């Protein structure tokens, strides 16, 4: 639809990027999306295609084999993929999101040389481990702990709801150091798969289709050369996490747009009472509301992404974009399902899985309530906002 494609904040190069990703998504990813959602399998084949095109290195500098794109480029890539395949978009998020950005920003030269080139090619799958059974939103209270033993750390703890842990080659493990309490005690180490003491346990099948895993650390020995951010690094890590907030939102934006496209076609074709249902004013008003809701989110998200350049998005802009887009996607995908009537509730049409996928956004990467807390905290620092 021309109106959705026209956006003045997107450069000509970015329009080409969008066109490329749209074509692959339509041809390669969308036809397999229903099956991937059912099995929850990691989309290795799709990732290979994206890796060969260099798209998985978008957050990595050229000197390490990446294409050194902007946050906006990453947003556009995920938005397009999510229109066709939520599972693939989530897998790509794991590669081009906070994981790569944190390694680029905070890794030692040796770490960057060791890991970034293979991440850029899509040959190293990444997992990020923050959430624990008793600390989700309250991440700064995590209990996983690393003890300094000279040339290595010994790490113990349990992480839960970890995406891609079953297939990950490298784990960004958020941990406390030496039991130091509060956010000041938290940093991050890199753990290679197969490291003794690193165990991948129970998997939870999600309503979106993918699995989330429990990761257990039992006297896991990690060499100091794999230290990414030492204690008192939580602030740095959360700054990097603003990227994830924008990219999480871009998947929700794509899902909402994909569902809108489906609803638009369906309402023009489906006839009731002797006319296409799109001719009823009630249906037109729903389509208008959905479209405006999408455009509002898009403006907020593109602002946050554009202002980030190649760095990290602003905290307030990222939280505003994430909150609005996550909630918008829940509304819009549900409206799209409603416009399909009973067929929308069946697996014959893609909208039902778009509804399920869109539900992840307001939970993962900081819930909507947490975003509102962050937004309010920033607002309350000001004497006057407008
Ligand atoms: C699809 C998906 C993928 C994920 N992948 C990963 C991953 O790869 N790595 C990882 O570490 N984690 C991952 N997670 C976990 C995710 O980060 C957590 O689910 C999230 O941070 C919320 O934590 P929780 O589930 O423990 O909920 P809780 O923190 O227990 O929250 C429960 C409810 O209470 C609300 N709440 C909590 N605190 C407040 C407050 N102060 N004010 C108001 N309301 C509040 C929440 O908003 C929520 O509605 C993933 C989750 C999902 C759904």
GROMACS .gro file of N, CA, C and O in nm, residues 93-171:
model
  316
   93UNK      N    1   1.642  -1.086   1.579
   93UNK     CA    2   1.657  -0.994   1.693
   93UNK      C    3   1.773  -1.039   1.782
   93UNK      O    4   1.851  -0.958   1.832
   94UNK      N    5   1.785  -1.170   1.800
   94UNK     CA    6   1.893  -1.225   1.883
   94UNK      C    7   2.032  -1.196   1.828
   94UNK      O    8   2.130  -1.193   1.903
   95UNK      N    9   2.041  -1.173   1.699
   95UNK     CA   10   2.174  -1.151   1.638
   95UNK      C   11   2.208  -1.002   1.625
   95UNK      O   12   2.321  -0.962   1.646
   96UNK      N   13   2.108  -0.921   1.588
   96UNK     CA   14   2.141  -0.781   1.557
   96UNK      C   15   2.105  -0.686   1.670
   96UNK      O   16   2.126  -0.567   1.661
   97UNK      N   17   2.052  -0.744   1.779
   97UNK     CA   18   2.007  -0.658   1.889
   97UNK      C   19   2.114  -0.629   1.992
   97UNK      O   20   2.233  -0.617   1.960
   98UNK      N   21   2.069  -0.623   2.117
   98UNK     CA   22   2.156  -0.579   2.227
   98UNK      C   23   2.281  -0.665   2.239
   98UNK      O   24   2.388  -0.615   2.276
   99UNK      N   25   2.270  -0.793   2.203
   99UNK     CA   26   2.386  -0.882   2.218
   99UNK      C   27   2.506  -0.830   2.139
   99UNK      O   28   2.613  -0.808   2.194
  100UNK      N   29   2.485  -0.811   2.007
  100UNK     CA   30   2.597  -0.763   1.924
  100UNK      C   31   2.637  -0.622   1.966
  100UNK      O   32   2.755  -0.590   1.973
  101UNK      N   33   2.536  -0.539   1.992
  101UNK     CA   34   2.566  -0.398   2.025
  101UNK      C   35   2.651  -0.389   2.152
  101UNK      O   36   2.740  -0.305   2.162
  102UNK      N   37   2.621  -0.475   2.251
  102UNK     CA   38   2.698  -0.470   2.376
  102UNK      C   39   2.840  -0.519   2.354
  102UNK      O   40   2.935  -0.463   2.410
  103UNK      N   41   2.856  -0.622   2.271
  103UNK     CA   42   2.993  -0.671   2.244
  103UNK      C   43   3.073  -0.564   2.169
  103UNK      O   44   3.188  -0.537   2.202
  104UNK      N   45   3.009  -0.499   2.072
  104UNK     CA   46   3.077  -0.393   1.996
  104UNK      C   47   3.117  -0.279   2.090
  104UNK      O   48   3.229  -0.228   2.086
  105UNK      N   49   3.026  -0.240   2.178
  105UNK     CA   50   3.050  -0.122   2.262
  105UNK      C   51   3.146  -0.150   2.377
  105UNK      O   52   3.227  -0.065   2.412
  106UNK      N   53   3.136  -0.268   2.436
  106UNK     CA   54   3.210  -0.290   2.562
  106UNK      C   55   3.313  -0.402   2.557
  106UNK      O   56   3.389  -0.418   2.653
  107UNK      N   57   3.316  -0.479   2.447
  107UNK     CA   58   3.410  -0.592   2.441
  107UNK      C   59   3.554  -0.546   2.426
  107UNK      O   60   3.581  -0.441   2.367
  108UNK      N   61   3.648  -0.628   2.479
  108UNK     CA   62   3.791  -0.600   2.456
  108UNK      C   63   3.819  -0.626   2.308
  108UNK      O   64   3.739  -0.692   2.239
  109UNK      N   65   3.935  -0.580   2.261
  109UNK     CA   66   3.970  -0.603   2.121
  109UNK      C   67   3.973  -0.754   2.093
  109UNK      O   68   3.925  -0.799   1.987
  110UNK      N   69   4.027  -0.831   2.188
  110UNK     CA   70   4.036  -0.977   2.167
  110UNK      C   71   3.895  -1.038   2.154
  110UNK      O   72   3.872  -1.124   2.069
  111UNK      N   73   3.803  -0.993   2.237
  111UNK     CA   74   3.664  -1.044   2.230
  111UNK      C   75   3.602  -1.009   2.095
  111UNK      O   76   3.540  -1.093   2.029
  112UNK      N   77   3.622  -0.885   2.053
  112UNK     CA   78   3.562  -0.842   1.925
  112UNK      C   79   3.619  -0.924   1.809
  112UNK      O   80   3.545  -0.968   1.720
  113UNK      N   81   3.752  -0.944   1.810
  113UNK     CA   82   3.815  -1.022   1.701
  113UNK      C   83   3.765  -1.165   1.702
  113UNK      O   84   3.744  -1.226   1.597
  114UNK      N   85   3.745  -1.217   1.823
  114UNK     CA   86   3.708  -1.359   1.835
  114UNK      C   87   3.564  -1.385   1.789
  114UNK      O   88   3.538  -1.483   1.721
  115UNK      N   89   3.473  -1.296   1.829
  115UNK     CA   90   3.331  -1.331   1.807
  115UNK      C   91   3.261  -1.255   1.694
  115UNK      O   92   3.173  -1.310   1.629
  116UNK      N   93   3.295  -1.127   1.675
  116UNK     CA   94   3.211  -1.047   1.584
  116UNK      C   95   3.208  -1.097   1.439
  116UNK      O   96   3.101  -1.101   1.378
  117UNK      N   97   3.324  -1.139   1.381
  117UNK     CA   98   3.316  -1.182   1.241
  117UNK      C   99   3.219  -1.298   1.219
  117UNK      O  100   3.143  -1.300   1.122
  118UNK      N  101   3.216  -1.395   1.311
  118UNK     CA  102   3.125  -1.508   1.288
  118UNK      C  103   2.980  -1.470   1.322
  118UNK      O  104   2.887  -1.524   1.263
  119UNK      N  105   2.960  -1.374   1.413
  119UNK     CA  106   2.823  -1.326   1.437
  119UNK      C  107   2.772  -1.257   1.310
  119UNK      O  108   2.659  -1.279   1.266
  120UNK      N  109   2.860  -1.177   1.250
  120UNK     CA  110   2.821  -1.103   1.128
  120UNK      C  111   2.780  -1.198   1.016
  120UNK      O  112   2.692  -1.166   0.936
  121UNK      N  113   2.843  -1.315   1.011
  121UNK     CA  114   2.809  -1.411   0.904
  121UNK      C  115   2.690  -1.498   0.942
  121UNK      O  116   2.648  -1.583   0.863
  122UNK      N  117   2.641  -1.483   1.064
  122UNK     CA  118   2.529  -1.566   1.107
  122UNK      C  119   2.575  -1.704   1.150
  122UNK      O  120   2.497  -1.798   1.155
  123UNK      N  121   2.704  -1.717   1.185
  123UNK     CA  122   2.755  -1.849   1.223
  123UNK      C  123   2.763  -1.868   1.374
  123UNK      O  124   2.794  -1.976   1.422
  124UNK      N  125   2.740  -1.760   1.448
  124UNK     CA  126   2.737  -1.771   1.594
  124UNK      C  127   2.601  -1.721   1.643
  124UNK      O  128   2.567  -1.605   1.625
  125UNK      N  129   2.526  -1.812   1.703
  125UNK     CA  130   2.394  -1.775   1.755
  125UNK      C  131   2.410  -1.730   1.900
  125UNK      O  132   2.484  -1.791   1.977
  126UNK      N  133   2.340  -1.621   1.932
  126UNK     CA  134   2.360  -1.558   2.063
  126UNK      C  135   2.237  -1.572   2.153
  126UNK      O  136   2.124  -1.569   2.105
  127UNK      N  137   2.264  -1.586   2.282
  127UNK     CA  138   2.155  -1.581   2.381
  127UNK      C  139   2.192  -1.477   2.485
  127UNK      O  140   2.311  -1.459   2.515
  128UNK      N  141   2.091  -1.410   2.538
  128UNK     CA  142   2.116  -1.314   2.646
  128UNK      C  143   2.041  -1.362   2.769
  128UNK      O  144   1.923  -1.393   2.763
  129UNK      N  145   2.113  -1.370   2.881
  129UNK     CA  146   2.057  -1.431   3.001
  129UNK      C  147   2.049  -1.329   3.114
  129UNK      O  148   2.152  -1.300   3.179
  130UNK      N  149   1.932  -1.275   3.135
  130UNK     CA  150   1.911  -1.178   3.243
  130UNK      C  151   1.810  -1.233   3.343
  130UNK      O  152   1.835  -1.239   3.463
  131UNK      N  153   1.693  -1.275   3.292
  131UNK     CA  154   1.581  -1.315   3.378
  131UNK      C  155   1.613  -1.438   3.462
  131UNK      O  156   1.675  -1.533   3.413
  132UNK      N  157   1.570  -1.435   3.587
  132UNK     CA  158   1.585  -1.550   3.677
  132UNK      C  159   1.447  -1.587   3.731
  132UNK      O  160   1.354  -1.506   3.723
  133UNK      N  161   1.434  -1.707   3.787
  133UNK     CA  162   1.301  -1.748   3.834
  133UNK      C  163   1.236  -1.645   3.928
  133UNK      O  164   1.115  -1.624   3.922
  134UNK      N  165   1.315  -1.580   4.013
  134UNK     CA  166   1.256  -1.486   4.109
  134UNK      C  167   1.281  -1.339   4.077
  134UNK      O  168   1.243  -1.252   4.153
  135UNK      N  169   1.350  -1.313   3.967
  135UNK     CA  170   1.375  -1.172   3.931
  135UNK      C  171   1.355  -1.153   3.781
  135UNK      O  172   1.440  -1.191   3.701
  136UNK      N  173   1.240  -1.097   3.746
  136UNK     CA  174   1.208  -1.066   3.607
  136UNK      C  175   1.221  -0.916   3.587
  136UNK      O  176   1.329  -0.865   3.554
  137UNK      N  177   1.112  -0.843   3.615
  137UNK     CA  178   1.117  -0.697   3.604
  137UNK      C  179   1.221  -0.639   3.699
  137UNK      O  180   1.286  -0.539   3.669
  138UNK      N  181   1.235  -0.703   3.813
  138UNK     CA  182   1.329  -0.656   3.915
  138UNK      C  183   1.467  -0.717   3.891
  138UNK      O  184   1.527  -0.778   3.980
  139UNK      N  185   1.518  -0.699   3.769
  139UNK     CA  186   1.641  -0.768   3.727
  139UNK      C  187   1.761  -0.733   3.815
  139UNK      O  188   1.851  -0.815   3.834
  140UNK      N  189   1.761  -0.612   3.871
  140UNK     CA  190   1.877  -0.570   3.950
  140UNK      C  191   1.891  -0.651   4.079
  140UNK      O  192   1.990  -0.637   4.150
  141UNK      N  193   1.791  -0.734   4.109
  141UNK     CA  194   1.801  -0.820   4.227
  141UNK      C  195   1.846  -0.961   4.195
  141UNK      O  196   1.832  -1.051   4.277
  142UNK      N  197   1.900  -0.981   4.076
  142UNK     CA  198   1.941  -1.117   4.035
  142UNK      C  199   2.039  -1.177   4.134
  142UNK      O  200   2.114  -1.105   4.202
  143UNK      N  201   2.038  -1.311   4.142
  143UNK     CA  202   2.124  -1.377   4.241
  143UNK      C  203   2.239  -1.456   4.178
  143UNK      O  204   2.325  -1.505   4.251
  144UNK      N  205   2.238  -1.473   4.047
  144UNK     CA  206   2.352  -1.540   3.983
  144UNK      C  207   2.479  -1.466   4.025
  144UNK      O  208   2.482  -1.342   4.025
  145UNK      N  209   2.581  -1.541   4.061
  145UNK     CA  210   2.699  -1.477   4.119
  145UNK      C  211   2.828  -1.534   4.061
  145UNK      O  212   2.839  -1.653   4.038
  146UNK      N  213   2.923  -1.443   4.035
  146UNK     CA  214   3.054  -1.483   3.985
  146UNK      C  215   3.159  -1.452   4.092
  146UNK      O  216   3.164  -1.341   4.143
  147UNK      N  217   3.240  -1.553   4.122
  147UNK     CA  218   3.344  -1.535   4.224
  147UNK      C  219   3.481  -1.536   4.156
  147UNK      O  220   3.511  -1.625   4.076
  148UNK      N  221   3.560  -1.436   4.190
  148UNK     CA  222   3.693  -1.420   4.131
  148UNK      C  223   3.789  -1.527   4.185
  148UNK      O  224   3.808  -1.536   4.306
  149UNK      N  225   3.849  -1.603   4.095
  149UNK     CA  226   3.945  -1.707   4.137
  149UNK      C  227   4.078  -1.688   4.065
  149UNK      O  228   4.136  -1.784   4.015
  150UNK      N  229   4.121  -1.564   4.054
  150UNK     CA  230   4.250  -1.536   3.989
  150UNK      C  231   4.235  -1.516   3.840
  150UNK      O  232   4.196  -1.409   3.796
  151UNK      N  233   4.263  -1.622   3.761
  151UNK     CA  234   4.253  -1.604   3.616
  151UNK      C  235   4.114  -1.638   3.562
  151UNK      O  236   4.090  -1.633   3.443
  152UNK      N  237   4.023  -1.678   3.651
  152UNK     CA  238   3.887  -1.714   3.606
  152UNK      C  239   3.783  -1.680   3.713
  152UNK      O  240   3.817  -1.650   3.828
  153UNK      N  241   3.656  -1.684   3.669
  153UNK     CA  242   3.544  -1.669   3.762
  153UNK      C  243   3.476  -1.805   3.775
  153UNK      O  244   3.472  -1.883   3.678
  154UNK      N  245   3.418  -1.830   3.892
  154UNK     CA  246   3.331  -1.946   3.909
  154UNK      C  247   3.190  -1.892   3.925
  154UNK      O  248   3.163  -1.810   4.013
  155UNK      N  249   3.103  -1.935   3.835
  155UNK     CA  250   2.969  -1.874   3.830
  155UNK      C  251   2.863  -1.978   3.867
  155UNK      O  252   2.865  -2.091   3.818
  156UNK      N  253   2.768  -1.934   3.951
  156UNK     CA  254   2.655  -2.020   3.989
  156UNK      C  255   2.526  -1.940   3.978
  156UNK      O  256   2.523  -1.821   4.013
  157UNK      N  257   2.420  -2.006   3.932
  157UNK     CA  258   2.290  -1.938   3.926
  157UNK      C  259   2.196  -2.008   3.829
  157UNK      O  260   2.233  -2.107   3.765
  158UNK      N  261   2.073  -1.956   3.823
  158UNK     CA  262   1.972  -2.012   3.732
  158UNK      C  263   1.908  -1.897   3.655
  158UNK      O  264   1.865  -1.798   3.715
  159UNK      N  265   1.903  -1.910   3.525
  159UNK     CA  266   1.835  -1.813   3.439
  159UNK      C  267   1.714  -1.881   3.377
  159UNK      O  268   1.717  -2.002   3.352
  160UNK      N  269   1.611  -1.806   3.350
  160UNK     CA  270   1.492  -1.867   3.291
  160UNK      C  271   1.435  -1.782   3.178
  160UNK      O  272   1.468  -1.664   3.167
  161UNK      N  273   1.349  -1.845   3.099
  161UNK     CA  274   1.284  -1.780   2.984
  161UNK      C  275   1.387  -1.725   2.884
  161UNK      O  276   1.372  -1.615   2.832
  162UNK      N  277   1.491  -1.802   2.860
  162UNK     CA  278   1.599  -1.755   2.772
  162UNK      C  279   1.573  -1.803   2.628
  162UNK      O  280   1.566  -1.923   2.602
  163UNK      N  281   1.562  -1.706   2.537
  163UNK     CA  282   1.541  -1.737   2.396
  163UNK      C  283   1.666  -1.801   2.336
  163UNK      O  284   1.779  -1.759   2.369
  164UNK      N  285   1.647  -1.896   2.249
  164UNK     CA  286   1.752  -1.959   2.169
  164UNK      C  287   1.859  -2.034   2.248
  164UNK      O  288   1.960  -2.073   2.191
  165UNK      N  289   1.840  -2.055   2.379
  165UNK     CA  290   1.948  -2.118   2.458
  165UNK      C  291   1.982  -2.257   2.406
  165UNK      O  292   2.096  -2.302   2.416
  166UNK      N  293   1.883  -2.325   2.348
  166UNK     CA  294   1.907  -2.462   2.298
  166UNK      C  295   2.003  -2.465   2.180
  166UNK      O  296   2.071  -2.565   2.158
  167UNK      N  297   2.009  -2.356   2.104
  167UNK     CA  298   2.093  -2.355   1.984
  167UNK      C  299   2.207  -2.254   1.994
  167UNK      O  300   2.288  -2.242   1.901
  168UNK      N  301   2.215  -2.182   2.105
  168UNK     CA  302   2.312  -2.072   2.115
  168UNK      C  303   2.456  -2.123   2.121
  168UNK      O  304   2.485  -2.225   2.183
  169UNK      N  305   2.545  -2.048   2.056
  169UNK     CA  306   2.689  -2.077   2.063
  169UNK      C  307   2.754  -1.993   2.171
  169UNK      O  308   2.860  -2.028   2.222
  170UNK      N  309   2.692  -1.879   2.199
  170UNK     CA  310   2.751  -1.785   2.295
  170UNK      C  311   2.641  -1.724   2.382
  170UNK      O  312   2.539  -1.679   2.331
  171UNK      N  313   2.667  -1.721   2.514
  171UNK     CA  314   2.569  -1.670   2.610
  171UNK      C  315   2.623  -1.541   2.673
  171UNK      O  316   2.733  -1.542   2.730
   0.00000   0.00000   0.00000
